[in-house]
Short mmCIF file of C-alpha atoms in Angstrom, two decimals:
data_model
loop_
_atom_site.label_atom_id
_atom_site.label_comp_id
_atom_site.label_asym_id
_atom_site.label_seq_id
_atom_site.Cartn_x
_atom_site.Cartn_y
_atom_site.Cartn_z
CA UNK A 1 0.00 0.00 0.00
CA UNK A 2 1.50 3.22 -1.07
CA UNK A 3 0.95 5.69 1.96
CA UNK A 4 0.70 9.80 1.93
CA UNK A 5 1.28 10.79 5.53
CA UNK A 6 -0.40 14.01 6.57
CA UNK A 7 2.42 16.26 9.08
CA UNK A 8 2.28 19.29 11.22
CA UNK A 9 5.31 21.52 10.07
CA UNK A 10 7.47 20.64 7.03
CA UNK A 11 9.74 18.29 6.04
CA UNK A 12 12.91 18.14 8.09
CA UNK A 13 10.22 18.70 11.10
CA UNK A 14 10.36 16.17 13.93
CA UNK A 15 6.67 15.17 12.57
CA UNK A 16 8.38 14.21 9.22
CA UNK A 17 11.06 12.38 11.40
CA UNK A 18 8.30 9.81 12.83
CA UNK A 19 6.66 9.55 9.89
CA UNK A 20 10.26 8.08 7.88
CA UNK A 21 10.99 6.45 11.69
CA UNK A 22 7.31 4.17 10.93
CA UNK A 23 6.74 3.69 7.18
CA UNK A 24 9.89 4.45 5.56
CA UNK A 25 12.67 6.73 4.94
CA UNK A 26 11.13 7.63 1.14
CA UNK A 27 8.04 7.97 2.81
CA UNK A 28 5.75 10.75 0.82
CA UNK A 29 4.63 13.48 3.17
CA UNK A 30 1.67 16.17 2.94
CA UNK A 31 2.29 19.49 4.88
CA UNK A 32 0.27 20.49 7.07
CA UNK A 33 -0.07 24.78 8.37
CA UNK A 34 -1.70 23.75 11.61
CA UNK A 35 -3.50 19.89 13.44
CA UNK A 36 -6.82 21.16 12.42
CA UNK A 37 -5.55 21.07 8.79
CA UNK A 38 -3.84 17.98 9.16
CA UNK A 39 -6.74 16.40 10.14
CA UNK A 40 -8.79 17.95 7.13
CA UNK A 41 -6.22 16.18 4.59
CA UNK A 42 -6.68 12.84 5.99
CA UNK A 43 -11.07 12.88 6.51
CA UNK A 44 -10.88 14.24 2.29
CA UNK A 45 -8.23 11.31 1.49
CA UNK A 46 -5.82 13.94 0.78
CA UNK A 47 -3.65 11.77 3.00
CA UNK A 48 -3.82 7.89 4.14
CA UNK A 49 -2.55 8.30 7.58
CA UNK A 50 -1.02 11.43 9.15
CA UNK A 51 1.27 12.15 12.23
CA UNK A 52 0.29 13.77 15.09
CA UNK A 53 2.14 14.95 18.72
CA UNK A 54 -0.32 14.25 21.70
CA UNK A 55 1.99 15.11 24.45
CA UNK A 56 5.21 16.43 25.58
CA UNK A 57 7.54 14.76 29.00
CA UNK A 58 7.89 18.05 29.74
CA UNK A 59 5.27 20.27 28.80
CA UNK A 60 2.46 17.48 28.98
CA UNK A 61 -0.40 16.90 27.07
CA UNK A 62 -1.63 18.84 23.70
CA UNK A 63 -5.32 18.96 24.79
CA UNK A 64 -6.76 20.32 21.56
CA UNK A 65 -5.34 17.42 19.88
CA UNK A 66 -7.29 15.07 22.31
CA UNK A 67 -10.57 17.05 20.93
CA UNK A 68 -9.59 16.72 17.30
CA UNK A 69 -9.43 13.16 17.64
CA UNK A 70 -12.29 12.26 19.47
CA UNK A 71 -14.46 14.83 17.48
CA UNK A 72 -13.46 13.09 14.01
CA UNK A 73 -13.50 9.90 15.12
CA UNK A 74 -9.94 9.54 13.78
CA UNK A 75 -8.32 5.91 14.69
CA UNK A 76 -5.16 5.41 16.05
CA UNK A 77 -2.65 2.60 14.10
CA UNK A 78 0.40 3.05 16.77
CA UNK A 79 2.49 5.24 18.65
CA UNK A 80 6.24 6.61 18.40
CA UNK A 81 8.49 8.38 21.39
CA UNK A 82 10.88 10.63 19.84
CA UNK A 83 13.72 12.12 21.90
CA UNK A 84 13.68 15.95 21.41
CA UNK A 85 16.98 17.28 20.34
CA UNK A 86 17.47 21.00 19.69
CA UNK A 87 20.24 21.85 17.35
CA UNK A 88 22.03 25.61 16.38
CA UNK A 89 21.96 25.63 12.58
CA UNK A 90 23.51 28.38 9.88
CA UNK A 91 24.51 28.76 6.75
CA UNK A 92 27.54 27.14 6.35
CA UNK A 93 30.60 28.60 6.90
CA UNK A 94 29.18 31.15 10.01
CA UNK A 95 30.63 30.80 13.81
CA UNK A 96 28.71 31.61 16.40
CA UNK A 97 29.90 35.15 17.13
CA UNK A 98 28.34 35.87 13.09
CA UNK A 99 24.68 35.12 14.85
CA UNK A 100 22.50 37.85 15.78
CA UNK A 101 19.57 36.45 15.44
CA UNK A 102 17.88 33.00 15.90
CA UNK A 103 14.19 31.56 14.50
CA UNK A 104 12.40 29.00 16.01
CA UNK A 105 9.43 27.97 17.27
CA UNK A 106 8.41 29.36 20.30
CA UNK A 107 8.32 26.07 21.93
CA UNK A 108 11.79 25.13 20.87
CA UNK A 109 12.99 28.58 21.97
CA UNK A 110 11.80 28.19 25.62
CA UNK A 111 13.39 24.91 25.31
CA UNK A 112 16.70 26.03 24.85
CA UNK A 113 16.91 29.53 26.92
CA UNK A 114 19.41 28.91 29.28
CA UNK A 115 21.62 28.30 26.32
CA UNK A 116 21.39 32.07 25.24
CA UNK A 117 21.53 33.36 28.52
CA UNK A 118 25.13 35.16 28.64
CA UNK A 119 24.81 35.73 24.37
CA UNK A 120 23.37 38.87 24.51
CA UNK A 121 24.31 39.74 20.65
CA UNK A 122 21.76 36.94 19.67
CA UNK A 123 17.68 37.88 19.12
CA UNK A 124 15.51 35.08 19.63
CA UNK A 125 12.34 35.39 16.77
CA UNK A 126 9.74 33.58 17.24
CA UNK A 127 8.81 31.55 14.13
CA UNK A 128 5.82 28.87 13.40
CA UNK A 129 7.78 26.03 12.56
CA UNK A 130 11.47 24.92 13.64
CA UNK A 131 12.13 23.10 10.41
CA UNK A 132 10.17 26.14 8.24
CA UNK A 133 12.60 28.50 10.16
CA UNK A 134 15.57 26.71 8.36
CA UNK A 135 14.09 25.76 5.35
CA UNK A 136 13.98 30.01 4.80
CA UNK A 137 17.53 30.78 6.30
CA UNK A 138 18.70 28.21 3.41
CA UNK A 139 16.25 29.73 0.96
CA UNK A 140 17.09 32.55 1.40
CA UNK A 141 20.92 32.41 1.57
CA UNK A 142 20.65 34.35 4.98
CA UNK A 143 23.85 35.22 6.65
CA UNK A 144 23.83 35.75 10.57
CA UNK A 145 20.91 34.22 11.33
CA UNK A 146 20.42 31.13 13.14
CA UNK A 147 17.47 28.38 13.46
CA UNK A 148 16.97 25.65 16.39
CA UNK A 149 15.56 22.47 14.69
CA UNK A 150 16.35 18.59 14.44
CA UNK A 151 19.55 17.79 12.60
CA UNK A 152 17.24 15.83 9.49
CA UNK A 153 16.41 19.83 8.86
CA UNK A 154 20.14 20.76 8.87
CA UNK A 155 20.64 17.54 6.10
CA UNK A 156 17.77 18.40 4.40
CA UNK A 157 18.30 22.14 3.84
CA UNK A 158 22.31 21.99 3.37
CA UNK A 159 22.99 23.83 6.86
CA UNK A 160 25.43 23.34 9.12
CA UNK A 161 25.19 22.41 12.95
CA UNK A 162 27.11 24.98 15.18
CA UNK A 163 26.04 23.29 18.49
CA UNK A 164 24.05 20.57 19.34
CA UNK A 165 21.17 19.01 22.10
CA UNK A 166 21.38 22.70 23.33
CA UNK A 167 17.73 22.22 25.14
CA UNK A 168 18.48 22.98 28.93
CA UNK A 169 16.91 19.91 29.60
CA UNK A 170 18.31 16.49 28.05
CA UNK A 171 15.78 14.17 29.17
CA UNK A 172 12.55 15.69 26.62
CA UNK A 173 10.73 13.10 24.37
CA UNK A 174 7.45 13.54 22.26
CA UNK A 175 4.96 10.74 22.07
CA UNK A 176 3.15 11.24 18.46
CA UNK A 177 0.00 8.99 17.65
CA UNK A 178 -0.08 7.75 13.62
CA UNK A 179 -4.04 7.81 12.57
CA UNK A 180 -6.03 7.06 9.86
CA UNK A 181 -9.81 6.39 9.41
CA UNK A 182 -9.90 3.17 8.06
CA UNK A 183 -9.37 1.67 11.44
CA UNK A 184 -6.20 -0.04 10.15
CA UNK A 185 -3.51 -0.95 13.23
CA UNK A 186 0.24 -1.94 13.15
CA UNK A 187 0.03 -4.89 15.25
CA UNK A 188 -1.12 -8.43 14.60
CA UNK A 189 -2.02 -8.98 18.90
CA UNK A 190 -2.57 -5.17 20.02
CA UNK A 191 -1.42 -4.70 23.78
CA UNK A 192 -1.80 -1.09 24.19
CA UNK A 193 -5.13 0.73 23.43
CA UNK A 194 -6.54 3.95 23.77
CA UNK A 195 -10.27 4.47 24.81
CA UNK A 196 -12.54 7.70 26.42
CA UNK A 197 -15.51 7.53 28.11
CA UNK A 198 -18.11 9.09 30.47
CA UNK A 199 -19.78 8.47 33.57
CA UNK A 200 -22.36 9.77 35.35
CA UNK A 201 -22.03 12.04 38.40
CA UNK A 202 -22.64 9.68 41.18
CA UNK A 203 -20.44 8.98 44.11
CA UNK A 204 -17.69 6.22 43.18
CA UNK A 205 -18.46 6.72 39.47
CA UNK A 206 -15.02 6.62 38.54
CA UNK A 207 -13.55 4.83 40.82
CA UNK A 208 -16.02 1.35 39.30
CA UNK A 209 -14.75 1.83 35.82
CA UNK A 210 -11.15 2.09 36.81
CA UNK A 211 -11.63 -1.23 39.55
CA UNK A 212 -13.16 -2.68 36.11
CA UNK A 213 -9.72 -2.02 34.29
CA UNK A 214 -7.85 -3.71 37.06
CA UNK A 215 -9.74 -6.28 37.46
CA UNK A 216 -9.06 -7.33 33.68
CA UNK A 217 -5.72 -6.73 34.38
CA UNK A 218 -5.10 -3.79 32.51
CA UNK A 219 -2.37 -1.19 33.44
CA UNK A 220 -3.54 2.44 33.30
CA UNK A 221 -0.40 4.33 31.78
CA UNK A 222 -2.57 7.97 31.16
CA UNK A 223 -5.92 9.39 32.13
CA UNK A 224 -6.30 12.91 30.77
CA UNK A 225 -9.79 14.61 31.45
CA UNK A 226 -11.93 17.01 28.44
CA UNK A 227 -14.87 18.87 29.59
CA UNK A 228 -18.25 17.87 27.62
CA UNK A 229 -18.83 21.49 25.96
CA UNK A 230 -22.20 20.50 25.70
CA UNK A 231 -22.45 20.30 29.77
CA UNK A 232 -20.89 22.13 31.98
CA UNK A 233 -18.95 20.58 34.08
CA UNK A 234 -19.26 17.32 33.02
CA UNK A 235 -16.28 15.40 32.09
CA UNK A 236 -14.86 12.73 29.78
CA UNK A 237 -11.73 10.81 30.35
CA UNK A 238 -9.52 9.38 27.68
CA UNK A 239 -7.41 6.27 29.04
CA UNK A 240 -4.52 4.60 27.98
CA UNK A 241 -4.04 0.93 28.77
CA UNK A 242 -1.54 -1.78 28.46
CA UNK A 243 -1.98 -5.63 28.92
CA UNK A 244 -0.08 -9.22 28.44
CA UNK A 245 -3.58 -11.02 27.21
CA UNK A 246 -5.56 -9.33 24.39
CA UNK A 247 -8.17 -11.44 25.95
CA UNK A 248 -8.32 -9.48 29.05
CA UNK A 249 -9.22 -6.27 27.08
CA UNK A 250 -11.89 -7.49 25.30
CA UNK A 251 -13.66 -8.49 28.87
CA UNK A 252 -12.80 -5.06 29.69
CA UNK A 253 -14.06 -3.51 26.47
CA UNK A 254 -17.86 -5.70 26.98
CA UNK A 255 -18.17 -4.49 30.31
CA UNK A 256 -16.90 -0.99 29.93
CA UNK A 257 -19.31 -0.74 27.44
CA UNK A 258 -22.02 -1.78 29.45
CA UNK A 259 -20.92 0.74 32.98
CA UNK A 260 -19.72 3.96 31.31
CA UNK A 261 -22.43 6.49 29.66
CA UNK A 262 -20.49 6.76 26.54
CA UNK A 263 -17.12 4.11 26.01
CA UNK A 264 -15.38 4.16 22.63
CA UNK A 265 -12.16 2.62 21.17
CA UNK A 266 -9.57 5.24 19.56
CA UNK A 267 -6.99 2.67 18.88
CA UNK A 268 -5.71 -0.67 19.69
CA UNK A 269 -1.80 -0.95 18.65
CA UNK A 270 1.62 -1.38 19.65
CA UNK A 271 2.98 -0.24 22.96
CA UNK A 272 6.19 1.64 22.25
CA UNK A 273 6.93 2.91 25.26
CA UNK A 274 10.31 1.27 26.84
#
């Protein structure tokens, strides 16, 4: 099956590096200005599967993104961690006394303050996309201007690295979730899944479902709350579980289905966590 993967950013972005990491290093990619787009390309068939971040180790969850999937009923086919590394990338041929600015995304920029700290010569612009940033340096032929990206951006775009994992802290991974709407899944046996659902507003309410999951021997790795726009302060909960026995899940999945006001499946795959 020939695959067009939907990505936030461009090519050279770290979405573009999971997306060659799980299909392949050729692998044809669609870019995407923003997740609501993204998710656009892939309901029109613009795309067969796209990429998309759900949280951060260090700056957590990307709620929106929770919303986007439940609200398209997109389905997730597996999940990649990808260790965040921030790189200082010019034109080649520049030191870093020629820099006086730097462009980056305002994530990546917070990321790697403390790096900048005592170089007061060098701006810090924000910019909407790391690899964008150094896809126009190169584009442009810019001299004395720096971007902070992933090192596939420096290879891609012809720059050169003038320092490297400058993020203050080392320790930063990105889980991404790969979707489609076909309901198509990497693994033969799943033993990860992701579901949401809703209970009511009774005493103990969510304490039943969760003795439900345990019972069935499933491992709770994330529970991550939306409010229900519709109600005020009413609340769904998207889960993610792991278990040993796929046989285990589907007990949970029958009476899940049966306890919780509303219980859906958002994907069944491979558990890539380490």
């Amino acid at each position: 099956m020939k695959h067009k993967v939907a990505i936030q950013g461009i090519k050279g972005s770290f979405h573009h590096k999971v997306a060659q990491d799980f299909f392949s290093e050729d692998v044809e990619v669609i870019d995407c200005n923003s997740f609501q787009d993204l998710v656009n390309r892939l309901i029109k068939g613009d795309a067969t599967d796209a990429v998309m971040a759900i949280e951060n180790s260090i700056a957590g969850s990307i709620i929106p993104n929770y919303a986007l999937l439940d609200h398209h009923n997109l389905n997730i086919e597996g999940e990649r961690y990808l260790a965040i590394s921030q790189n200082l990338m010019v034109m080649p041929g520049q030191k870093l006394d020629d820099i006086h600015e730097v462009w980056s995304h305002p994530m990546a920029l917070l990321q790697c303050k403390e790096f900048f700290k005592d170089k007061e010569h060098i701006r810090l612009v924000e910019d909407d996309d790391t690899a964008g940033a150094a896809k126009r340096i190169a584009d442009g032929n810019l001299k004395g201007i720096g971007a902070i990206a992933g090192t596939t951006a420096a290879s891609i775009y012809g720059l050169e690295v003038i320092a490297h994992d400058i993020q203050t802290i080392k320790d930063n991974s990105t889980r991404f979730f790969i979707l489609n709407t076909n309901g198509r899944t990497e693994a033969d046996v799943p033993d990860k899944a992701s579901v949401k659902f809703l209970t009511d507003h009774k005493r103990g309410s969510l304490a039943a479902v969760l003795n439900v999951m345990s019972d069935c021997r499933l491992n709770l790795t994330k529970i991550q709350s939306l409010p229900v726009i519709e109600t005020p302060w009413k609340y769904s909960f998207f889960v993610d579980v792991t278990f040993e026995d796929y046989a285990d899940f589907e007990k949970a999945k029958k009476l899940l289905d049966i306890m919780a006001q509303e219980f859906k499946i958002l994907g069944e795959y491979k558990n890539r966590k380490s």
